Coordinates of C-alpha atoms in Angstrom, one line a residue:
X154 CA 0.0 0.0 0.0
X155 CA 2.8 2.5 0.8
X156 CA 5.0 2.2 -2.2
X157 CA 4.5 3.9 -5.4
X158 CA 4.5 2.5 -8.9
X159 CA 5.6 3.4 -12.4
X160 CA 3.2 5.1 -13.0
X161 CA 2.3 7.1 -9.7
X162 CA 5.9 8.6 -10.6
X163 CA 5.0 9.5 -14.0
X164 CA 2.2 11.3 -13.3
X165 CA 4.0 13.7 -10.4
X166 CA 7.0 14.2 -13.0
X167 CA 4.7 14.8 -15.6
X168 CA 3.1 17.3 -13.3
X169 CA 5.8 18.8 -12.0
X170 CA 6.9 19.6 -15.6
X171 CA 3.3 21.1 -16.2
X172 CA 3.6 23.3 -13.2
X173 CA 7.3 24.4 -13.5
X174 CA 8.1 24.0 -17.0
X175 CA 11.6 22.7 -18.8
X176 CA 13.3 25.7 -18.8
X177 CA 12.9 26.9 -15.2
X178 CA 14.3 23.4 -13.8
X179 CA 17.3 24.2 -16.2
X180 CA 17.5 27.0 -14.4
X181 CA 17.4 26.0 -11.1
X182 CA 20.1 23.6 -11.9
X183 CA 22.2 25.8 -13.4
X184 CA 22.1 28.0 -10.4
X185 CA 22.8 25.2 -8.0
X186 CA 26.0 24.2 -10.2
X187 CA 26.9 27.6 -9.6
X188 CA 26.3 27.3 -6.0
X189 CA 28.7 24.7 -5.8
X190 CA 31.3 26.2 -7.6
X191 CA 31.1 28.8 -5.8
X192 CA 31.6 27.3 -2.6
X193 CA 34.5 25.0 -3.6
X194 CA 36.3 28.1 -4.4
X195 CA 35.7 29.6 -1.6
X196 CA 37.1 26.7 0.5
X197 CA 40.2 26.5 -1.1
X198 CA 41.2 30.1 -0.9
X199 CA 40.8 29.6 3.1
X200 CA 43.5 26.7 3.2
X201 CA 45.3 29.3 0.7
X202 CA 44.9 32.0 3.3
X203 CA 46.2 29.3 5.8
X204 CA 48.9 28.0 4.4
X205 CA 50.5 31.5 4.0
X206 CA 53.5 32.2 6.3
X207 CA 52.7 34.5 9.4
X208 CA 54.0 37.8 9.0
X209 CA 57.2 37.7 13.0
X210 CA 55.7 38.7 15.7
X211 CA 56.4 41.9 17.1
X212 CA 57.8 42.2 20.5
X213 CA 57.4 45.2 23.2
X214 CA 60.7 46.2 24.9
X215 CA 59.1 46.9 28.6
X216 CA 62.7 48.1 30.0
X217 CA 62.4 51.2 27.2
X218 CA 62.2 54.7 29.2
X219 CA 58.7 56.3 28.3
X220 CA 58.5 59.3 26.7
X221 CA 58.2 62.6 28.0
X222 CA 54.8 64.1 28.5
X223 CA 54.5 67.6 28.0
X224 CA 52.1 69.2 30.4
X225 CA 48.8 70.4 29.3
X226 CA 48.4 74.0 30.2
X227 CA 44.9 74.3 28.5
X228 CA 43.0 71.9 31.4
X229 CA 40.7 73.8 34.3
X230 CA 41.3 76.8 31.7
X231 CA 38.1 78.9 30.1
X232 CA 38.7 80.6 27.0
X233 CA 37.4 84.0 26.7

Protein backbone atom coordinates (compact mmCIF):
# COMPACT_ATOMS: atom_id res chain seq x y z
CA UNK A 1 0.00 0.00 0.00
CA UNK A 2 2.80 2.50 0.83
CA UNK A 3 4.96 2.23 -2.24
CA UNK A 4 4.49 3.86 -5.42
CA UNK A 5 4.55 2.47 -8.88
CA UNK A 6 5.62 3.42 -12.42
CA UNK A 7 3.23 5.07 -13.02
CA UNK A 8 2.34 7.07 -9.67
CA UNK A 9 5.94 8.55 -10.60
CA UNK A 10 4.97 9.53 -14.04
CA UNK A 11 2.23 11.34 -13.26
CA UNK A 12 4.03 13.68 -10.43
CA UNK A 13 6.99 14.20 -13.00
CA UNK A 14 4.73 14.77 -15.55
CA UNK A 15 3.05 17.28 -13.31
CA UNK A 16 5.77 18.80 -12.02
CA UNK A 17 6.93 19.64 -15.55
CA UNK A 18 3.32 21.13 -16.25
CA UNK A 19 3.64 23.27 -13.21
CA UNK A 20 7.29 24.42 -13.50
CA UNK A 21 8.08 24.04 -16.97
CA UNK A 22 11.58 22.71 -18.80
CA UNK A 23 13.26 25.65 -18.80
CA UNK A 24 12.87 26.93 -15.25
CA UNK A 25 14.31 23.39 -13.79
CA UNK A 26 17.30 24.19 -16.17
CA UNK A 27 17.54 27.02 -14.41
CA UNK A 28 17.42 25.97 -11.10
CA UNK A 29 20.06 23.62 -11.86
CA UNK A 30 22.17 25.76 -13.44
CA UNK A 31 22.06 28.01 -10.39
CA UNK A 32 22.75 25.23 -8.00
CA UNK A 33 25.98 24.16 -10.17
CA UNK A 34 26.91 27.63 -9.62
CA UNK A 35 26.34 27.28 -5.98
CA UNK A 36 28.68 24.70 -5.85
CA UNK A 37 31.33 26.16 -7.58
CA UNK A 38 31.12 28.77 -5.82
CA UNK A 39 31.62 27.30 -2.65
CA UNK A 40 34.49 24.99 -3.55
CA UNK A 41 36.28 28.11 -4.38
CA UNK A 42 35.69 29.64 -1.59
CA UNK A 43 37.14 26.71 0.54
CA UNK A 44 40.20 26.48 -1.09
CA UNK A 45 41.17 30.12 -0.94
CA UNK A 46 40.80 29.64 3.13
CA UNK A 47 43.48 26.74 3.21
CA UNK A 48 45.30 29.27 0.68
CA UNK A 49 44.93 31.98 3.27
CA UNK A 50 46.20 29.33 5.85
CA UNK A 51 48.86 28.00 4.35
CA UNK A 52 50.49 31.53 4.02
CA UNK A 53 53.54 32.24 6.29
CA UNK A 54 52.72 34.53 9.44
CA UNK A 55 53.97 37.75 9.03
CA UNK A 56 57.16 37.73 12.96
CA UNK A 57 55.72 38.68 15.72
CA UNK A 58 56.38 41.86 17.11
CA UNK A 59 57.85 42.21 20.54
CA UNK A 60 57.36 45.23 23.23
CA UNK A 61 60.73 46.18 24.90
CA UNK A 62 59.14 46.86 28.56
CA UNK A 63 62.66 48.08 30.01
CA UNK A 64 62.40 51.23 27.23
CA UNK A 65 62.16 54.72 29.25
CA UNK A 66 58.75 56.29 28.25
CA UNK A 67 58.48 59.32 26.67
CA UNK A 68 58.16 62.58 28.00
CA UNK A 69 54.83 64.06 28.53
CA UNK A 70 54.53 67.62 28.00
CA UNK A 71 52.12 69.16 30.45
CA UNK A 72 48.84 70.40 29.28
CA UNK A 73 48.42 74.03 30.16
CA UNK A 74 44.95 74.26 28.46
CA UNK A 75 43.02 71.95 31.45
CA UNK A 76 40.73 73.79 34.26
CA UNK A 77 41.34 76.82 31.70
CA UNK A 78 38.11 78.92 30.14
CA UNK A 79 38.75 80.59 27.05
CA UNK A 80 37.42 84.04 26.72
Amino acid sequence: MGSLSIWHWIVVIAVVLLLFGRGKISDLMGDVAQGIKAFKKGMQDDTKEAEKPAEPVKTIDHNATPAPTAARTDVGSKAV
